[in-house]
Coordinates of C-alpha atoms and ligand atoms in Angstrom, one line a residue:
X1 CA 0.1 -0.2 -0.1
X2 CA 1.4 3.6 -0.8
X3 CA 1.5 5.9 2.4
X4 CA -1.8 7.7 2.6
X5 CA -0.8 11.8 3.8
X6 CA -1.9 12.0 7.1
X7 CA -3.1 15.8 6.7
X8 CA -5.0 16.0 3.6
X9 CA -5.9 14.3 0.2
X10 CA -4.1 11.7 -1.3
X11 CA -0.6 9.8 -0.9
X12 CA 2.7 11.3 0.1
X13 CA 4.5 12.8 -2.9
X14 CA 1.1 13.6 -5.0
X15 CA -0.1 17.3 -5.3
X16 CA -1.9 19.5 -7.6
X17 CA -1.0 20.2 -11.4
X18 CA 1.3 23.1 -10.5
X19 CA -0.1 25.1 -13.4
X20 CA -3.6 24.9 -11.7
X21 CA -2.1 26.0 -8.8
X22 CA -0.6 29.1 -10.0
X23 CA -3.8 30.0 -11.7
X24 CA -5.5 29.5 -8.4
X25 CA -3.4 31.4 -6.5
X26 CA -3.3 34.2 -9.1
X27 CA -7.1 34.2 -9.4
X28 CA -7.8 33.7 -5.4
X29 CA -4.8 36.5 -4.7
X30 CA -6.8 38.9 -6.8
X31 CA -10.4 38.5 -5.4
X32 CA -9.2 38.2 -1.7
X33 CA -5.8 40.1 -1.7
X34 CA -2.8 38.7 -1.2
X35 CA -2.4 35.2 0.2
X36 CA -0.2 34.4 3.3
X37 CA 3.0 32.1 2.8
X38 CA 2.0 28.4 2.6
X39 CA 1.6 26.9 6.1
X40 CA 4.2 23.9 6.7
X41 CA 1.9 20.8 7.4
X42 CA 2.8 18.4 10.3
X43 CA 5.0 15.4 9.5
X44 CA 3.8 12.0 10.3
X45 CA 6.6 11.1 12.9
X46 CA 6.4 14.4 14.9
X47 CA 2.6 13.9 15.6
X48 CA 2.5 13.4 19.2
X49 CA -1.5 12.1 20.7
X50 CA -2.5 11.1 24.2
X51 CA -2.0 7.4 25.0
X52 CA -5.2 5.0 24.3
X53 CA -7.7 5.5 27.2
X54 CA -8.2 1.9 27.5
X55 CA -6.4 -1.5 27.1
X56 CA -6.4 -3.0 23.7
X57 CA -9.4 -5.2 23.0
X58 CA -8.4 -9.0 22.9
X59 CA -7.6 -11.6 20.2
X60 CA -6.9 -8.6 17.6
X61 CA -3.0 -9.0 18.0
X62 CA -1.4 -8.6 14.3
X63 CA -3.8 -6.2 12.4
X64 CA -4.2 -3.9 15.5
X65 CA -2.2 -0.4 16.1
X66 CA -1.7 2.2 18.2
X67 CA 1.0 3.9 16.3
X68 CA 0.5 7.9 16.3
X69 CA 0.6 8.3 12.6
X70 CA -1.9 5.2 12.3
X71 CA -4.5 6.7 14.8
X72 CA -4.1 10.3 13.3
X73 CA -4.8 9.1 9.9
X74 CA -7.9 7.8 11.3
X75 CA -8.6 10.8 13.4
X76 CA -10.6 12.8 10.9
X77 CA -12.4 12.7 7.5
X78 CA -11.8 15.4 4.9
X79 CA -14.1 18.4 5.0
X80 CA -13.0 21.8 5.5
X81 CA -13.0 21.6 9.1
X82 CA -11.1 18.3 9.2
X83 CA -8.4 19.9 7.0
X84 CA -8.1 23.3 9.1
X85 CA -7.3 20.9 12.1
X86 CA -5.3 18.2 10.5
X87 CA -3.0 20.7 8.7
X88 CA -2.2 22.4 11.9
X89 CA -1.7 19.2 13.7
X90 CA -4.8 19.2 15.6
X91 CA -6.3 15.7 15.5
X92 CA -9.0 16.2 18.6
X93 CA -10.6 12.9 18.9
X94 CA -8.2 10.0 17.5
X95 CA -9.5 6.6 17.8
X96 CA -7.4 4.8 20.7
X97 CA -6.8 1.8 18.2
X98 CA -7.0 0.7 14.6
X99 CA -7.6 -2.8 13.4
X100 CA -7.3 -3.7 9.5
X101 CA -9.0 -6.7 8.9
X102 CA -8.1 -9.0 6.0
X103 CA -11.4 -11.3 5.9
X104 CA -14.9 -11.2 7.0
X105 CA -14.0 -13.6 9.8
X106 CA -11.7 -10.6 11.2
X107 CA -14.4 -8.3 11.0
X108 CA -16.7 -10.6 13.0
X109 CA -14.2 -11.3 15.5
X110 CA -13.2 -7.2 15.9
X111 CA -16.8 -6.5 16.6
X112 CA -17.1 -9.5 19.1
X113 CA -13.9 -7.8 20.9
X114 CA -15.2 -4.5 20.4
X115 CA -18.5 -5.3 22.0
X116 CA -17.2 -7.3 24.9
X117 CA -14.7 -4.2 25.8
X118 CA -17.5 -2.0 25.2
X119 CA -15.6 -0.2 22.7
X120 CA -17.6 2.4 20.1
X121 CA -16.4 0.9 16.6
X122 CA -16.0 3.4 13.9
X123 CA -15.9 1.5 10.1
X124 CA -13.4 3.4 8.0
X125 CA -13.3 3.0 4.1
X126 CA -11.1 5.6 2.8
X127 CA -11.4 8.3 5.1
X128 CA -13.1 10.8 2.8
X129 CA -16.0 11.6 4.7
X130 CA -17.2 15.3 4.6
X131 CA -19.8 15.3 7.7
X132 CA -17.8 14.0 10.5
X133 CA -18.5 10.2 9.7
X134 CA -15.5 8.9 10.6
X135 CA -14.4 11.1 13.8
X136 CA -14.9 9.1 17.0
X137 CA -16.7 11.4 19.0
X138 CA -19.8 11.0 21.1
X139 CA -18.5 8.1 23.1
X140 CA -21.1 8.2 25.8
X141 CA -20.2 5.5 28.1
X142 CA -18.3 3.5 26.1
X143 CA -14.5 3.1 26.9
X144 CA -12.7 3.9 24.0
X145 CA -12.7 3.6 20.0
X146 CA -11.6 0.9 17.5
X147 CA -11.5 2.1 14.2
X148 CA -12.1 -0.7 11.7
X149 CA -9.9 0.2 8.2
X150 CA -11.3 -1.9 5.7
X151 CA -8.5 -1.1 3.0
X152 CA -7.3 -4.8 2.9
X153 CA -10.8 -6.1 2.0
X154 CA -10.2 -5.3 -1.4
X155 CA -10.7 -7.8 -3.8
X156 CA -12.7 -8.5 -6.6
X157 CA -14.2 -11.9 -6.1
X158 CA -16.2 -13.4 -8.8
X159 CA -17.6 -12.0 -11.9
X160 CA -21.0 -13.0 -13.5
X161 CA -20.9 -12.1 -17.0
X162 CA -23.9 -13.4 -17.9
X163 CA -26.2 -11.1 -15.6
X164 CA -23.5 -8.3 -15.9
X165 CA -22.9 -8.4 -12.2
X166 CA -19.5 -8.5 -10.1
X167 CA -18.6 -9.7 -6.3
X168 CA -16.5 -7.2 -4.8
X169 CA -15.1 -6.5 -1.1
X170 CA -16.1 -3.4 0.6
X171 CA -12.6 -2.3 1.4
X172 CA -11.7 -1.4 -2.5
X173 CA -11.2 1.6 -3.9
X174 CA -12.4 3.4 -6.9
X175 CA -9.1 3.1 -8.8
X176 CA -8.8 -0.7 -7.3
X177 CA -12.4 -1.7 -8.7
X178 CA -11.6 -0.3 -12.2
X179 CA -8.4 -1.7 -12.8
X180 CA -10.2 -5.3 -11.5
X181 CA -13.1 -4.9 -13.6
X182 CA -11.2 -3.6 -16.6
X183 CA -9.6 -6.9 -17.1
X184 CA -13.0 -8.7 -17.7
X185 CA -13.7 -5.5 -20.4
X186 CA -16.1 -4.2 -17.6
X187 CA -16.7 -0.9 -15.4
X188 CA -19.0 -0.3 -12.4
X189 CA -19.3 3.5 -13.9
X190 CA -19.3 5.1 -10.7
X191 CA -16.9 8.1 -10.8
X192 CA -17.6 10.5 -7.2
X193 CA -15.2 13.1 -7.1
X194 CA -13.6 11.4 -4.5
X195 CA -13.1 8.3 -6.7
X196 CA -9.2 8.0 -5.8
X197 CA -9.5 7.2 -2.1
X198 CA -13.1 6.2 -1.5
X199 CA -14.4 2.7 -1.1
X200 CA -17.2 0.5 -2.4
X201 CA -18.6 -0.1 1.3
X202 CA -18.1 3.8 2.3
X203 CA -20.5 4.6 -1.0
X204 CA -22.7 2.1 0.1
X205 CA -22.7 3.1 3.8
X206 CA -23.5 7.0 2.4
X207 CA -25.4 6.4 -0.5
X208 CA -22.6 8.3 -2.6
X209 CA -23.7 9.8 -5.7
X210 CA -21.3 9.5 -8.9
X211 CA -20.3 12.3 -11.5
X212 CA -22.7 11.3 -14.2
X213 CA -25.8 13.2 -14.0
X214 CA -28.6 11.2 -14.8
X215 CA -29.8 7.4 -15.1
X216 CA -28.3 4.9 -12.6
X217 CA -25.5 7.5 -11.0
X218 CA -26.5 6.5 -7.4
X219 CA -24.8 3.4 -5.7
X220 CA -28.3 2.6 -4.6
X221 CA -29.0 1.6 -8.5
X222 CA -25.9 -0.4 -8.7
X223 CA -26.1 -2.7 -5.2
X224 CA -27.2 -5.7 -6.4
X225 CA -26.9 -7.7 -2.6
X226 CA -24.9 -6.9 0.2
X227 CA -23.4 -8.5 3.2
X228 CA -23.4 -6.7 6.5
X229 CA -21.5 -8.0 9.5
X230 CA -23.5 -6.7 12.8
X231 CA -22.8 -7.4 16.6
X232 CA -25.7 -9.9 16.5
X233 CA -24.8 -12.0 13.1
X234 CA -24.5 -11.3 9.7
X235 CA -27.2 -10.0 7.3
X236 CA -26.9 -11.4 3.5
X237 CA -29.1 -10.6 1.3
X238 CA -30.1 -12.1 -1.9
X239 CA -28.8 -11.5 -5.6
X240 CA -32.0 -10.6 -7.3
X241 CA -32.7 -8.0 -10.4
X242 CA -35.6 -6.9 -8.7
X243 CA -38.5 -8.0 -5.9
X244 CA -41.7 -7.0 -4.7
X245 CA -41.3 -9.0 -1.5
X246 CA -41.7 -6.7 1.4
X247 CA -39.5 -3.7 2.2
X248 CA -36.2 -4.1 0.3
X249 CA -33.4 -5.4 2.7
X250 CA -30.4 -3.4 1.1
X251 CA -32.2 -0.3 1.6
X252 CA -31.8 -0.7 5.2
X253 CA -27.9 -0.9 4.7
X254 CA -27.5 1.7 1.9
X255 CA -27.3 4.9 4.0
X256 CA -26.8 3.1 7.4
X257 CA -23.6 5.1 7.5
X258 CA -21.7 2.4 9.9
X259 CA -24.6 2.7 12.6
X260 CA -26.0 -0.9 11.7
X261 CA -23.2 -3.0 10.9
X262 CA -20.1 -3.1 8.6
X263 CA -20.4 -3.9 4.9
X264 CA -17.9 -6.4 4.0
X265 CA -19.0 -7.1 0.5
X266 CA -21.5 -6.4 -2.3
X267 CA -22.7 -7.8 -5.7
X268 CA -22.8 -4.8 -7.9
X269 CA -24.4 -4.3 -11.1
X270 CA -21.6 -3.8 -13.9
X271 CA -21.6 -2.5 -17.7
X272 CA -19.4 -3.1 -20.5
X273 CA -17.0 -0.4 -21.1
X274 CA -18.4 2.4 -23.4
X275 CA -16.6 2.6 -26.8
X276 CA -19.0 5.3 -28.1
X277 CA -19.4 8.9 -27.0
X278 CA -20.6 12.4 -27.9
X279 CA -20.3 15.5 -26.1
X280 CA -20.8 19.1 -26.4
X281 CA -21.0 22.3 -24.4
X282 CA -24.1 24.8 -24.3
X283 CA -23.8 28.2 -23.0
X284 CA -26.1 30.2 -21.5
X285 CA -26.3 34.3 -20.8
X286 CA -28.4 33.3 -17.7
X287 CA -28.3 30.2 -15.1
X288 CA -32.0 30.3 -14.8
X289 CA -32.3 29.6 -18.3
X290 CA -29.9 26.9 -18.1
X291 CA -32.2 25.4 -15.2
X292 CA -35.2 25.3 -17.7
X293 CA -33.2 23.7 -20.6
X294 CA -32.0 20.7 -18.2
X295 CA -35.3 20.2 -16.9
X296 CA -36.8 20.1 -20.7
X297 CA -34.1 17.6 -21.3
X298 CA -35.0 15.5 -18.4
X299 CA -38.8 15.9 -18.7
X300 CA -38.6 15.0 -22.3
X301 CA -37.4 11.4 -21.3
X302 CA -33.8 12.2 -22.2
X303 CA -30.9 10.8 -20.2
X304 CA -27.8 12.0 -21.3
X305 CA -24.9 10.4 -19.1
X306 CA -23.5 13.9 -18.4
X307 CA -25.7 16.8 -18.3
X308 CA -23.9 19.4 -15.7
X309 CA -24.8 23.1 -15.4
X310 CA -22.2 25.2 -14.2
X311 CA -22.2 28.9 -13.4
X312 CA -19.7 31.5 -14.2
X313 CA -17.7 31.5 -11.1
X314 CA -17.7 27.6 -11.3
X315 CA -16.8 28.1 -15.2
X316 CA -13.8 30.1 -13.9
X317 CA -12.5 28.0 -10.9
X318 CA -12.3 24.8 -13.2
X319 CA -10.8 26.8 -16.2
X320 CA -13.8 25.5 -18.3
X321 CA -14.9 29.2 -19.0
X322 CA -14.4 33.0 -18.5
X323 CA -17.3 33.4 -16.4
X324 CA -19.3 35.4 -18.5
X325 CA -21.8 32.7 -19.4
X326 CA -23.3 29.6 -17.6
X327 CA -22.2 26.4 -19.3
X328 CA -24.0 22.9 -19.5
X329 CA -21.8 20.0 -20.3
X330 CA -23.4 17.4 -22.1
X331 CA -22.4 13.9 -22.8
X332 CA -23.7 10.6 -23.7
X333 CA -21.6 7.4 -23.9
X334 CA -22.6 3.7 -24.3
X335 CA -21.1 0.4 -25.2
X336 CA -23.1 -0.3 -27.9
X337 CA -25.8 2.2 -29.0
X338 CA -25.2 5.6 -31.1
X339 CA -24.8 8.5 -28.8
X340 CA -25.1 11.5 -31.4
X341 CA -28.9 11.2 -31.7
X342 CA -29.5 11.7 -27.7
X343 CA -27.3 14.6 -27.9
X344 CA -28.7 16.4 -30.9
X345 CA -32.2 16.1 -29.1
X346 CA -30.9 17.4 -26.1
X347 CA -29.0 20.7 -28.2
X348 CA -32.4 21.3 -29.6
X349 CA -34.1 21.4 -26.2
X350 CA -31.4 23.9 -25.1
X351 CA -31.6 26.1 -28.2
X352 CA -35.3 26.5 -27.5
X353 CA -34.0 28.2 -24.1
X354 CA -31.8 30.4 -25.7
X355 CA -28.5 28.4 -25.3
X356 CA -25.7 28.3 -27.7
X357 CA -23.7 25.5 -28.8
X358 CA -19.7 26.1 -28.1
X359 CA -18.5 24.3 -31.3
X360 CA -20.0 20.9 -33.0
X361 CA -21.2 18.2 -31.2
X362 CA -18.3 15.5 -31.0
X363 CA -18.6 12.1 -31.7
X364 CA -16.6 8.9 -31.8
X365 CA -17.6 5.2 -32.4
X366 CA -14.5 3.7 -31.0
X367 CA -12.0 4.3 -27.8
X368 CA -11.3 7.8 -27.4
X369 CA -12.2 11.0 -28.8
X370 CA -16.0 12.3 -28.8
X371 CA -14.8 14.3 -26.0
X372 CA -15.5 18.1 -25.8
X373 CA -12.6 20.3 -25.0
X374 CA -14.4 22.5 -22.5
X375 CA -16.2 19.3 -20.9
X376 CA -12.4 17.5 -20.6
X377 CA -10.9 20.8 -18.8
X378 CA -13.7 20.8 -16.3
X379 CA -13.6 16.8 -15.6
X380 CA -9.6 16.9 -15.2
X381 CA -10.1 19.8 -12.7
X382 CA -12.9 17.9 -11.3
X383 CA -11.0 15.0 -10.1
X384 CA -7.8 16.9 -9.4
X385 CA -9.7 19.7 -7.2
X386 CA -9.0 17.9 -3.9
X387 CA -5.2 18.4 -4.4
X388 CA -5.9 22.2 -4.9
X389 CA -8.1 22.4 -2.2
X390 CA -5.1 21.2 0.5
X391 CA -2.9 23.4 -0.9
X392 CA -5.3 26.6 -0.9
X393 CA -6.3 25.7 3.0
X394 CA -2.3 25.7 3.6
X395 CA -2.3 29.3 2.2
X396 CA -5.0 30.6 4.5
X397 CA -8.0 30.1 2.2
X398 CA -11.4 29.0 3.1
X399 CA -13.2 26.5 0.7
X400 CA -16.0 24.4 1.4
X401 CA -19.0 22.9 -0.6
X402 CA -22.7 22.4 0.3
X403 CA -25.1 20.1 -1.4
X404 CA -28.7 19.3 -1.7
X405 CA -31.7 18.2 -3.8
X406 CA -35.1 19.8 -4.4
X407 CA -37.9 19.6 -6.8
X408 CA -38.1 22.1 -9.7
X409 CA -40.9 24.0 -8.6
X410 CA -38.7 25.3 -5.2
X411 CA -35.4 25.4 -7.2
X412 CA -35.6 29.4 -7.5
X413 CA -36.4 29.8 -4.0
X414 CA -33.9 27.4 -2.4
X415 CA -31.4 29.3 -4.5
X416 CA -32.4 32.4 -3.4
X417 CA -32.4 31.4 0.3
X418 CA -28.7 30.2 0.0
X419 CA -27.4 33.2 -1.4
X420 CA -29.1 35.4 1.0
X421 CA -27.8 33.2 4.1
X422 CA -24.2 33.5 2.6
X423 CA -24.7 37.4 2.3
X424 CA -25.8 38.0 5.6
X425 CA -22.5 36.5 7.0
X426 CA -19.9 39.1 6.9
X427 CA -17.4 36.9 4.7
X428 CA -15.7 40.1 3.2
X429 CA -14.5 39.3 -0.6
X430 CA -15.7 36.0 -1.2
X431 CA -16.9 33.6 -4.0
X432 CA -20.1 31.8 -4.4
X433 CA -20.4 29.1 -7.0
X434 CA -23.1 27.1 -8.3
X435 CA -23.4 23.8 -10.1
X436 CA -26.0 21.5 -10.8
X437 CA -24.7 18.3 -10.1
X438 CA -27.6 15.6 -10.9
X439 CA -30.9 15.9 -12.5
X440 CA -33.9 14.3 -12.4
X441 CA -37.3 14.3 -13.9
X442 CA -38.8 15.9 -10.9
X443 CA -35.9 18.1 -9.4
X444 CA -32.1 18.6 -9.2
X445 CA -29.2 18.8 -6.9
X446 CA -27.6 22.1 -6.4
X447 CA -24.2 22.2 -4.9
X448 CA -22.2 25.5 -4.0
X449 CA -19.0 26.2 -2.8
X450 CA -17.9 29.1 -0.8
X451 CA -14.6 30.4 -0.9
X452 CA -13.4 33.2 1.3
X453 CA -10.2 34.5 3.5
X454 CA -9.9 32.0 6.8
X455 CA -10.0 34.0 9.9
X456 CA -6.5 33.7 11.4
X457 CA -7.6 33.5 14.9
X458 CA -8.8 30.1 14.6
X459 CA -8.3 28.7 11.1
X460 CA -11.8 29.4 9.8
X461 CA -13.5 26.9 12.4
X462 CA -15.8 29.3 13.9
X463 CA -16.6 30.4 10.1
X464 CA -17.3 26.7 9.2
X465 CA -19.8 26.1 12.1
X466 CA -22.1 29.2 11.1
X467 CA -21.5 28.4 7.4
X468 CA -23.0 25.3 7.7
X469 CA -25.6 26.1 10.0
X470 CA -26.8 29.2 7.8
X471 CA -26.9 27.4 4.5
X472 CA -28.4 24.1 5.5
X473 CA -31.0 25.8 7.5
X474 CA -31.6 27.8 4.7
X475 CA -31.9 24.5 2.5
X476 CA -34.0 22.7 4.8
X477 CA -36.4 25.6 5.2
X478 CA -36.8 25.8 1.3
X479 CA -37.8 22.6 0.9
X480 CA -34.3 21.0 0.0
X481 CA -32.6 18.3 1.6
X482 CA -29.9 18.2 4.2
X483 CA -27.8 16.3 1.8
X484 CA -28.2 14.7 -1.3
X485 CA -24.9 12.5 -1.6
X486 CA -22.7 13.7 1.1
X487 CA -24.0 12.0 4.1
X488 CA -25.2 12.7 7.5
X489 CA -22.6 11.6 9.6
X490 CA -22.2 13.7 12.8
X491 CA -22.5 17.2 11.6
X492 CA -25.5 17.2 9.6
X493 CA -27.7 15.3 12.4
X494 CA -29.4 18.7 13.6
X495 CA -30.7 19.4 10.2
X496 CA -31.4 15.7 9.1
X497 CA -33.5 15.4 12.2
X498 CA -35.7 18.4 10.7
X499 CA -36.5 16.4 7.6
X500 CA -36.8 12.8 9.4
X501 CA -40.1 12.0 10.1
X502 CA -40.2 11.1 14.0
X503 CA -42.0 7.8 13.4
X504 CA -39.4 6.7 11.0
X505 CA -36.7 7.8 13.4
X506 CA -38.4 5.1 16.0
X507 CA -38.4 2.7 13.4
X508 CA -34.8 3.0 12.6
X509 CA -34.1 2.9 16.1
X510 CA -35.8 -0.4 16.8
X511 CA -33.6 -1.5 13.8
X512 CA -30.4 -0.4 15.5
X513 CA -31.4 -2.2 18.8
X514 CA -32.1 -5.3 16.9
X515 CA -28.6 -5.4 15.7
X516 CA -26.2 -3.2 18.0
X517 CA -28.0 -3.4 21.5
X518 CA -25.3 -1.9 23.0
X519 CA -25.0 0.9 20.9
X520 CA -21.2 0.4 19.7
X521 CA -21.3 1.3 15.9
X522 CA -20.6 4.9 14.9
X523 CA -22.0 6.7 18.1
X524 CA -23.3 10.2 17.0
X525 CA -24.1 9.3 13.4
X526 CA -27.6 9.4 12.5
X527 CA -28.4 9.1 16.2
X528 CA -27.6 12.0 18.1
X529 CA -28.5 10.7 21.5
X530 CA -27.3 7.0 21.2
X531 CA -29.8 3.9 20.5
Ligands
FAD601 C1 -12.7 16.1 -2.3 C2 -14.1 15.5 -1.8 C3 -14.9 15.0 -3.0 C4 -16.2 14.3 -2.8 N1 -17.1 13.8 -3.7 C5 -18.1 13.0 -3.5 C6 -19.0 12.7 -4.7 O1 -18.8 13.2 -5.7 N2 -20.1 11.8 -4.3 C7 -20.2 11.4 -3.2 O2 -21.3 10.8 -3.0 N3 -19.7 11.9 -2.2 C8 -18.5 12.4 -2.4 N4 -17.6 12.9 -1.3 C9 -17.9 12.6 0.3 C10 -17.3 10.9 0.3 O3 -16.0 10.6 -0.5 C11 -18.5 9.7 0.3 O4 -19.4 10.2 1.6 C12 -17.9 8.5 0.2 O5 -18.5 7.5 0.1 C13 -17.2 8.0 1.5 O6 -16.4 6.7 1.1 P1 -15.1 6.3 2.1 O7 -14.9 5.4 1.6 O8 -14.0 7.3 2.0 O9 -15.9 6.2 3.4 P2 -15.3 6.8 4.8 O10 -15.2 8.0 4.6 O11 -14.2 6.3 5.4 O12 -16.8 6.6 5.7 C14 -17.9 7.3 5.5 C15 -19.0 6.6 6.2 O13 -19.3 5.5 6.4 C16 -18.8 4.7 7.1 N5 -18.2 3.2 6.4 C17 -17.1 3.4 5.8 N6 -16.9 2.1 5.5 C18 -17.8 1.3 5.8 C19 -18.5 -0.1 5.8 N7 -17.7 -0.8 4.9 N8 -19.2 -0.6 6.4 C20 -20.2 0.4 7.2 N9 -19.9 1.7 7.2 C21 -18.6 2.2 6.5 C22 -17.9 5.2 8.2 O14 -17.9 4.9 9.2 C23 -18.6 6.6 7.9 O15 -19.6 7.0 8.7 C24 -16.4 14.0 -1.2 C25 -15.9 13.8 -0.3 C26 -14.3 14.6 -0.7 C27 -13.3 15.1 0.4

């Protein structure tokens, strides 16, 4: 395994594209004023932590660690709040021990040991949570914490080429999954921005969303069956293409965020690798017109694989445009079917709403090509953005994202409410960018980025809390969801509680008591006051 960077994104030795960093420094310097010099992040061997609060759980020797660097790596996720602390060497709540299972039996043993020792268990995939999902707080009367890091459970176990499904262990990361499936000419076609580090188990636990804008883009759509190890046994669901037999068991696991058990593996639906592709970008003078075009496309029954609407500030940030127009990035890809027709139909609708094509529709029937330059620039900036964000945080920049989904009828009011909430906080010079990441027949998923100077006093931690509260409250009050794909974790619980029906909460608590009667699994996540 390569060495993960303790204080930020990726692996030791990796970093952002130097040209993208210079561009970001220059443009943000112009907007926010000169940036302070880069702070030095902590060296892994210089990290000092308080010793574990409890003796090691019994029977886990071998895969167990209490080394400071291992505990620090598992102490935080990757929200701005996490980065602001980690880059200053502040690991407030490290787990007492980290265990790396290499089999499902190891996971069973670890849960038995933790239950017996009254330790909180924090499941850990890639640690890319942006909602406090892996930070071990809210211990209650438990005696300490055991983080279970699943990254050594990463095999492609079996492929069913007839049905188009694959059985994959939960700790496999995006690149590991794609490399293993590629050998079979297959792909999961699931590409969240955190693809490089996040894992199948983490995606299932958080109901993650991939970067395709329509169609089967949520991990929910791709899971055929799942195995969940709980303190009271293993829940294994049946492989089925569909079923009307009562409530769907996978649905209890999807989004359970490690509170009901540990996902050890899943059968997922896979696709032949696409060979045909068309792409085009459409410019709109006005973002609202772009949303009308997007709605028109979806409501006409078209499902382009990509249909991402980005506003002017977002286009500048990603280098995809000059910021004077909003851009709708359209693409369609398929292993077998022609793709140009879908995009021609989308382009017609976009034109009816005042859109202007930037260049022609580009199409290929084999391998690479069929890519549109604006779309490609955006795509590459998108996947490298986490590295860039780390460097900006080290240079005193506050940068955080906020996402939701809302029905079309409430979109304009929600957007107004978010802009008002940001304006009411005195951020000084700042940038507020918006993109629509996912589109549905009945609504869409707006995604906001806020960039401003991080106050020196606390590195922006109070500002982070104020913005989170102001924006998420505005979203929920305006009829949106507290999260479309970033999960609830510990940070979003107060807002999630405002949308969760009370009777559903009681039913969920009863389910938790059945599988985790001692409340050891991920305390503080989904349920604020324990089981
Ligand atoms: C830069 C950046 C970009 C992102 N982009 C996206 C995006 O495009 N789409 C998206 O959906 N999310 C995105 N996220 C959020 C995050 O990547 C997702 O929530 C992802 O699904 C987490 O996967 P992970 O393996 O890193 O899980 P972790 O962060 O390790 O864990 C997330 C939660 O799931 C639990 N968990 C993890 N593994 C298991 C398991 N095997 N069994 C049970 N519980 C488990 C953890 O306890 C925790 O509560 C992004 C985050 C960052 C920092």
